[in-house]
Amino acid sequence: MRLQLATWPEVETYLKDSTGIIIPIGSTEQHGPTGFVGTDALTAEGIAHHLGARHGIMVAPTISVGMAQHHLGFPGSMTLRPSTLIAVIRDTVESLARHGFDRMFFINGHGGNIATANAAFNEVYAERSLAPASNRPSVRCVMRNWFTCPGVMELAKELYGDADGSHATASEVALTYHLFPEDAARVRTAPLSPEIAPNGSIFDAEDYRRSFPDGRIGSNPALAEAEHGARFLEIATQELAQQYQEFVNA
Ligand code: NI
């Protein structure tokens, strides 16, 4: 159930049975010549909606712009500073907590969000720990990356080997090609040179563009097929469903 498509009485009814909610979080940043700028938000959201619909779990609106300063050398990329993203996550969590949600399960599509999201969770906990003691339930936040689910990593290895890479990966591009076939048909034939992009470390935006001229890192997304994306969606949904149940039941 999507929060945005629910009425407030429906949310109130949901809360009588469950205080868990999924919050998709991604990024808006270049993904090479054949990948969508919205890849990290679209993948996290696609999986979250699939999982929420299958198991009747409430899904919050997606946090679509993340911490992606290193991608700003490419047109279309957007970033929140770490301090801004911390504020966005805190206010998101506290808004939901006000109504009684206390198990926040973030599904993440972007590695660059991890450190900042963990800092945000610690800000939420610190604010509560520093407040006078109360009997209200504790808010718990976890973040799971769909792309590090064991089954997803196994399938990526099987399909692409090392050419999955670490940015604009074949696996994430395949998932978006499954979710958005018409747009995929438009972008997927752009030439990629070299076939497998270089590997290396990430610093600021200028450095990134010099080191990785077409935006990819270590990947060959020409290997991405929509049919692979359907498999990634199913595996990620199954594994995250189990992780969600364990989290809300703990
Ligand atoms: Ni990505």
mmCIF file of C-alpha atoms and ligand atoms in Angstrom:
data_model
loop_
_atom_site.group_PDB
_atom_site.id
_atom_site.type_symbol
_atom_site.label_atom_id
_atom_site.label_comp_id
_atom_site.label_asym_id
_atom_site.label_seq_id
_atom_site.Cartn_x
_atom_site.Cartn_y
_atom_site.Cartn_z
ATOM 1 C CA MET A 1 0.000 0.000 0.000
ATOM 2 C CA ARG A 2 1.433 3.339 -1.028
ATOM 3 C CA LEU A 3 1.075 6.058 1.579
ATOM 4 C CA GLN A 4 0.479 8.596 -1.174
ATOM 5 C CA LEU A 5 -2.491 6.607 -2.489
ATOM 6 C CA ALA A 6 -3.991 5.919 0.947
ATOM 7 C CA THR A 7 -6.539 8.074 2.771
ATOM 8 C CA TRP A 8 -5.833 9.146 6.346
ATOM 9 C CA PRO A 9 -8.476 6.788 7.782
ATOM 10 C CA GLU A 10 -6.782 3.938 5.876
ATOM 11 C CA VAL A 11 -3.428 4.886 7.423
ATOM 12 C CA GLU A 12 -5.065 4.983 10.848
ATOM 13 C CA THR A 13 -6.507 1.501 10.295
ATOM 14 C CA TYR A 14 -3.158 0.164 9.062
ATOM 15 C CA LEU A 15 -1.472 1.424 12.227
ATOM 16 C CA LYS A 16 -3.786 -0.694 14.380
ATOM 17 C CA ASP A 17 -2.200 -3.805 12.833
ATOM 18 C CA SER A 18 1.320 -2.698 12.025
ATOM 19 C CA THR A 19 3.722 0.094 12.916
ATOM 20 C CA GLY A 20 6.214 -0.822 10.182
ATOM 21 C CA ILE A 21 6.802 1.195 7.025
ATOM 22 C CA ILE A 22 9.127 0.992 4.030
ATOM 23 C CA ILE A 23 10.930 4.171 2.960
ATOM 24 C CA PRO A 24 12.620 3.978 -0.459
ATOM 25 C CA ILE A 25 15.739 6.148 -0.762
ATOM 26 C CA GLY A 26 17.844 6.674 -3.856
ATOM 27 C CA SER A 27 19.662 9.328 -5.809
ATOM 28 C CA THR A 28 19.372 11.483 -8.925
ATOM 29 C CA GLU A 29 22.698 11.236 -10.746
ATOM 30 C CA GLN A 30 24.222 10.258 -14.064
ATOM 31 C CA HIS A 31 24.500 6.542 -14.808
ATOM 32 C CA GLY A 32 26.670 6.623 -17.916
ATOM 33 C CA PRO A 33 25.465 7.036 -21.522
ATOM 34 C CA THR A 34 22.937 4.172 -21.378
ATOM 35 C CA GLY A 35 21.533 4.493 -17.842
ATOM 36 C CA PHE A 36 18.847 6.808 -16.474
ATOM 37 C CA VAL A 37 19.723 9.734 -14.200
ATOM 38 C CA GLY A 38 17.055 8.446 -11.801
ATOM 39 C CA THR A 39 18.375 4.870 -11.672
ATOM 40 C CA ASP A 40 19.057 4.693 -7.922
ATOM 41 C CA ALA A 41 15.701 6.179 -6.935
ATOM 42 C CA LEU A 42 13.730 4.230 -9.560
ATOM 43 C CA THR A 43 15.229 0.873 -8.555
ATOM 44 C CA ALA A 44 14.677 1.376 -4.805
ATOM 45 C CA GLU A 45 11.133 2.619 -5.452
ATOM 46 C CA GLY A 46 10.301 -0.193 -7.890
ATOM 47 C CA ILE A 47 11.359 -2.851 -5.408
ATOM 48 C CA ALA A 48 9.623 -1.078 -2.506
ATOM 49 C CA HIS A 49 6.328 -0.827 -4.402
ATOM 50 C CA HIS A 50 6.526 -4.468 -5.491
ATOM 51 C CA LEU A 51 7.249 -5.599 -1.926
ATOM 52 C CA GLY A 52 4.608 -3.332 -0.392
ATOM 53 C CA ALA A 53 1.903 -4.497 -2.797
ATOM 54 C CA ARG A 54 2.724 -8.174 -2.362
ATOM 55 C CA HIS A 55 2.727 -8.140 1.455
ATOM 56 C CA GLY A 56 0.389 -5.248 2.282
ATOM 57 C CA ILE A 57 3.169 -3.099 3.741
ATOM 58 C CA MET A 58 2.862 0.700 3.781
ATOM 59 C CA VAL A 59 5.421 2.434 1.541
ATOM 60 C CA ALA A 60 6.343 6.078 2.156
ATOM 61 C CA PRO A 61 7.170 8.533 -0.645
ATOM 62 C CA THR A 62 10.645 8.000 -2.095
ATOM 63 C CA ILE A 63 13.536 10.195 -1.013
ATOM 64 C CA SER A 64 14.726 10.645 -4.598
ATOM 65 C CA VAL A 65 17.683 13.016 -4.238
ATOM 66 C CA GLY A 66 20.559 11.688 -2.165
ATOM 67 C CA MET A 67 24.196 12.423 -1.359
ATOM 68 C CA ALA A 68 25.791 12.470 -4.805
ATOM 69 C CA GLN A 69 28.157 15.458 -4.869
ATOM 70 C CA HIS A 70 30.752 13.458 -6.837
ATOM 71 C CA HIS A 71 28.367 13.153 -9.810
ATOM 72 C CA LEU A 72 27.797 16.887 -10.279
ATOM 73 C CA GLY A 73 30.270 17.050 -13.180
ATOM 74 C CA PHE A 74 27.557 15.475 -15.365
ATOM 75 C CA PRO A 75 24.377 17.273 -16.495
ATOM 76 C CA GLY A 76 21.240 16.266 -14.627
ATOM 77 C CA SER A 77 22.938 15.092 -11.446
ATOM 78 C CA MET A 78 21.595 16.552 -8.195
ATOM 79 C CA THR A 79 22.809 16.281 -4.622
ATOM 80 C CA LEU A 80 21.823 17.046 -1.076
ATOM 81 C CA ARG A 81 24.746 17.962 1.169
ATOM 82 C CA PRO A 82 25.225 15.354 3.911
ATOM 83 C CA SER A 83 23.852 17.851 6.467
ATOM 84 C CA THR A 84 20.726 18.440 4.312
ATOM 85 C CA LEU A 85 20.095 14.734 3.787
ATOM 86 C CA ILE A 86 20.421 14.149 7.535
ATOM 87 C CA ALA A 87 17.746 16.809 8.077
ATOM 88 C CA VAL A 88 15.470 15.279 5.409
ATOM 89 C CA ILE A 89 15.755 11.782 6.904
ATOM 90 C CA ARG A 90 15.209 13.054 10.461
ATOM 91 C CA ASP A 91 12.093 15.004 9.530
ATOM 92 C CA THR A 92 10.763 12.071 7.490
ATOM 93 C CA VAL A 93 11.240 9.669 10.406
ATOM 94 C CA GLU A 94 9.816 12.067 12.995
ATOM 95 C CA SER A 95 6.759 12.872 10.844
ATOM 96 C CA LEU A 96 5.944 9.180 10.564
ATOM 97 C CA ALA A 97 6.789 8.521 14.227
ATOM 98 C CA ARG A 98 4.281 11.150 15.300
ATOM 99 C CA HIS A 99 1.492 8.904 13.989
ATOM 100 C CA GLY A 100 2.848 5.773 15.628
ATOM 101 C CA PHE A 101 5.159 4.271 13.008
ATOM 102 C CA ASP A 102 8.206 2.995 14.877
ATOM 103 C CA ARG A 103 9.875 0.507 12.523
ATOM 104 C CA MET A 104 11.422 2.392 9.596
ATOM 105 C CA PHE A 105 12.752 0.051 6.906
ATOM 106 C CA PHE A 106 14.718 2.031 4.331
ATOM 107 C CA ILE A 107 15.335 0.348 0.966
ATOM 108 C CA ASN A 108 18.378 2.004 -0.533
ATOM 109 C CA GLY A 109 19.546 2.243 -4.150
ATOM 110 C CA HIS A 110 22.709 4.340 -3.721
ATOM 111 C CA GLY A 111 25.973 3.512 -1.930
ATOM 112 C CA GLY A 112 26.701 7.219 -1.391
ATOM 113 C CA ASN A 113 23.721 7.463 1.010
ATOM 114 C CA ILE A 114 24.951 4.886 3.500
ATOM 115 C CA ALA A 115 27.243 6.940 5.745
ATOM 116 C CA THR A 116 24.863 9.902 5.834
ATOM 117 C CA ALA A 117 21.774 7.770 6.546
ATOM 118 C CA ASN A 118 23.538 6.082 9.446
ATOM 119 C CA ALA A 119 24.483 9.512 10.821
ATOM 120 C CA ALA A 120 20.820 10.552 10.475
ATOM 121 C CA PHE A 121 19.623 7.477 12.373
ATOM 122 C CA ASN A 122 22.068 8.320 15.173
ATOM 123 C CA GLU A 123 20.721 11.903 15.251
ATOM 124 C CA VAL A 124 17.192 10.483 15.682
ATOM 125 C CA TYR A 125 18.331 8.216 18.499
ATOM 126 C CA ALA A 126 20.418 10.948 20.173
ATOM 127 C CA GLU A 127 17.507 13.379 20.229
ATOM 128 C CA ARG A 128 15.346 10.762 21.918
ATOM 129 C CA SER A 129 18.067 9.637 24.319
ATOM 130 C CA LEU A 130 18.693 13.218 25.425
ATOM 131 C CA ALA A 131 14.981 13.922 26.001
ATOM 132 C CA PRO A 132 13.305 13.159 29.337
ATOM 133 C CA ALA A 133 12.493 9.462 29.706
ATOM 134 C CA SER A 134 9.070 8.416 28.411
ATOM 135 C CA ASN A 135 7.113 5.232 27.934
ATOM 136 C CA ARG A 136 6.602 5.679 24.195
ATOM 137 C CA PRO A 137 7.953 2.890 21.987
ATOM 138 C CA SER A 138 11.465 3.332 20.635
ATOM 139 C CA VAL A 139 11.832 4.219 16.981
ATOM 140 C CA ARG A 140 14.095 1.849 15.082
ATOM 141 C CA CYS A 141 15.611 2.585 11.680
ATOM 142 C CA VAL A 142 17.477 0.218 9.390
ATOM 143 C CA MET A 143 18.670 0.593 5.844
ATOM 144 C CA ARG A 144 19.066 -2.298 3.423
ATOM 145 C CA ASN A 145 20.713 -1.934 0.011
ATOM 146 C CA TRP A 146 18.849 -3.967 -2.603
ATOM 147 C CA PHE A 147 22.089 -4.326 -4.577
ATOM 148 C CA THR A 148 23.926 -6.081 -1.722
ATOM 149 C CA CYS A 149 21.226 -8.702 -1.114
ATOM 150 C CA PRO A 150 23.147 -12.007 -1.339
ATOM 151 C CA GLY A 151 20.905 -13.418 -4.096
ATOM 152 C CA VAL A 152 21.229 -10.229 -6.148
ATOM 153 C CA MET A 153 25.026 -10.260 -5.893
ATOM 154 C CA GLU A 154 25.115 -13.935 -6.838
ATOM 155 C CA LEU A 155 22.980 -13.400 -9.934
ATOM 156 C CA ALA A 156 25.009 -10.334 -10.962
ATOM 157 C CA LYS A 157 28.195 -12.375 -10.725
ATOM 158 C CA GLU A 158 26.664 -15.211 -12.734
ATOM 159 C CA LEU A 159 25.365 -12.907 -15.492
ATOM 160 C CA TYR A 160 28.142 -10.330 -15.754
ATOM 161 C CA GLY A 161 31.181 -11.456 -13.735
ATOM 162 C CA ASP A 162 33.436 -8.493 -12.921
ATOM 163 C CA ALA A 163 31.792 -6.404 -15.665
ATOM 164 C CA ASP A 164 28.882 -5.635 -13.316
ATOM 165 C CA GLY A 165 31.221 -2.909 -12.002
ATOM 166 C CA SER A 166 30.531 -0.471 -9.187
ATOM 167 C CA HIS A 167 28.704 2.434 -10.834
ATOM 168 C CA ALA A 168 26.113 2.322 -13.629
ATOM 169 C CA THR A 169 26.249 -1.407 -12.973
ATOM 170 C CA ALA A 170 24.784 -3.842 -15.471
ATOM 171 C CA SER A 171 22.435 -5.133 -12.755
ATOM 172 C CA GLU A 172 20.900 -1.784 -11.811
ATOM 173 C CA VAL A 173 20.586 -0.789 -15.470
ATOM 174 C CA ALA A 174 18.881 -4.147 -16.201
ATOM 175 C CA LEU A 175 16.363 -3.498 -13.427
ATOM 176 C CA THR A 176 15.458 -0.075 -14.852
ATOM 177 C CA TYR A 177 15.167 -1.564 -18.369
ATOM 178 C CA HIS A 178 12.613 -3.997 -16.946
ATOM 179 C CA LEU A 179 10.707 -1.247 -15.135
ATOM 180 C CA PHE A 180 10.775 1.280 -18.020
ATOM 181 C CA PRO A 181 10.988 -0.624 -21.333
ATOM 182 C CA GLU A 182 10.010 2.273 -23.607
ATOM 183 C CA ASP A 183 12.648 4.605 -22.236
ATOM 184 C CA ALA A 184 15.156 1.752 -22.289
ATOM 185 C CA ALA A 185 14.618 1.313 -26.026
ATOM 186 C CA ARG A 186 15.551 4.983 -26.507
ATOM 187 C CA VAL A 187 18.818 4.970 -24.518
ATOM 188 C CA ARG A 188 20.248 1.464 -24.619
ATOM 189 C CA THR A 189 22.023 1.617 -27.989
ATOM 190 C CA ALA A 190 24.334 4.545 -27.151
ATOM 191 C CA PRO A 191 27.973 3.502 -27.763
ATOM 192 C CA LEU A 192 30.173 2.601 -24.774
ATOM 193 C CA SER A 193 33.926 3.043 -25.031
ATOM 194 C CA PRO A 194 35.837 1.324 -23.590
ATOM 195 C CA GLU A 195 33.485 -1.625 -23.264
ATOM 196 C CA ILE A 196 34.321 -2.031 -19.549
ATOM 197 C CA ALA A 197 34.799 1.282 -17.739
ATOM 198 C CA PRO A 198 37.903 1.993 -15.598
ATOM 199 C CA ASN A 199 37.972 1.386 -11.838
ATOM 200 C CA GLY A 200 39.246 3.684 -9.109
ATOM 201 C CA SER A 201 38.498 5.904 -6.120
ATOM 202 C CA ILE A 202 35.927 8.709 -5.879
ATOM 203 C CA PHE A 203 36.676 12.227 -4.619
ATOM 204 C CA ASP A 204 34.989 15.427 -5.849
ATOM 205 C CA ALA A 205 32.996 16.087 -9.025
ATOM 206 C CA GLU A 206 35.856 17.459 -11.166
ATOM 207 C CA ASP A 207 38.116 14.581 -10.244
ATOM 208 C CA TYR A 208 35.359 12.073 -10.928
ATOM 209 C CA ARG A 209 34.747 13.343 -14.452
ATOM 210 C CA ARG A 210 38.486 13.344 -15.229
ATOM 211 C CA SER A 211 38.903 9.767 -13.954
ATOM 212 C CA PHE A 212 35.647 8.342 -15.369
ATOM 213 C CA PRO A 213 34.870 10.380 -18.514
ATOM 214 C CA ASP A 214 31.551 8.743 -19.462
ATOM 215 C CA GLY A 215 30.390 8.356 -15.848
ATOM 216 C CA ARG A 216 30.603 4.578 -15.446
ATOM 217 C CA ILE A 217 32.953 2.855 -12.978
ATOM 218 C CA GLY A 218 34.091 -0.680 -13.769
ATOM 219 C CA SER A 219 30.892 -1.676 -15.557
ATOM 220 C CA ASN A 220 29.659 -2.837 -18.937
ATOM 221 C CA PRO A 221 25.930 -2.048 -18.897
ATOM 222 C CA ALA A 222 25.635 -3.137 -22.544
ATOM 223 C CA LEU A 223 25.179 -6.599 -20.984
ATOM 224 C CA ALA A 224 21.968 -5.468 -19.236
ATOM 225 C CA GLU A 225 18.727 -7.098 -20.411
ATOM 226 C CA ALA A 226 15.195 -6.331 -19.208
ATOM 227 C CA GLU A 227 14.685 -10.026 -18.566
ATOM 228 C CA HIS A 228 17.606 -9.969 -16.090
ATOM 229 C CA GLY A 229 15.942 -6.996 -14.420
ATOM 230 C CA ALA A 230 12.779 -9.019 -13.792
ATOM 231 C CA ARG A 231 14.915 -11.630 -12.031
ATOM 232 C CA PHE A 232 16.693 -9.006 -9.912
ATOM 233 C CA LEU A 233 13.322 -7.532 -8.931
ATOM 234 C CA GLU A 234 11.983 -10.896 -7.803
ATOM 235 C CA ILE A 235 15.087 -11.915 -5.847
ATOM 236 C CA ALA A 236 15.430 -8.542 -4.121
ATOM 237 C CA THR A 237 11.711 -8.530 -3.253
ATOM 238 C CA GLN A 238 11.909 -11.999 -1.692
ATOM 239 C CA GLU A 239 15.055 -11.329 0.317
ATOM 240 C CA LEU A 240 13.930 -7.901 1.523
ATOM 241 C CA ALA A 241 10.507 -9.292 2.488
ATOM 242 C CA GLN A 242 12.227 -11.705 4.829
ATOM 243 C CA GLN A 243 14.514 -9.014 6.240
ATOM 244 C CA TYR A 244 11.509 -6.727 6.766
ATOM 245 C CA GLN A 245 9.579 -9.402 8.672
ATOM 246 C CA GLU A 246 12.559 -10.127 10.907
ATOM 247 C CA PHE A 247 12.970 -6.411 11.569
ATOM 248 C CA VAL A 248 9.365 -5.662 12.494
ATOM 249 C CA ASN A 249 9.013 -8.823 14.591
ATOM 250 C CA ALA A 250 12.207 -8.231 16.585
HETATM 251 NI NI NI B 1 23.349 3.578 -9.134
#
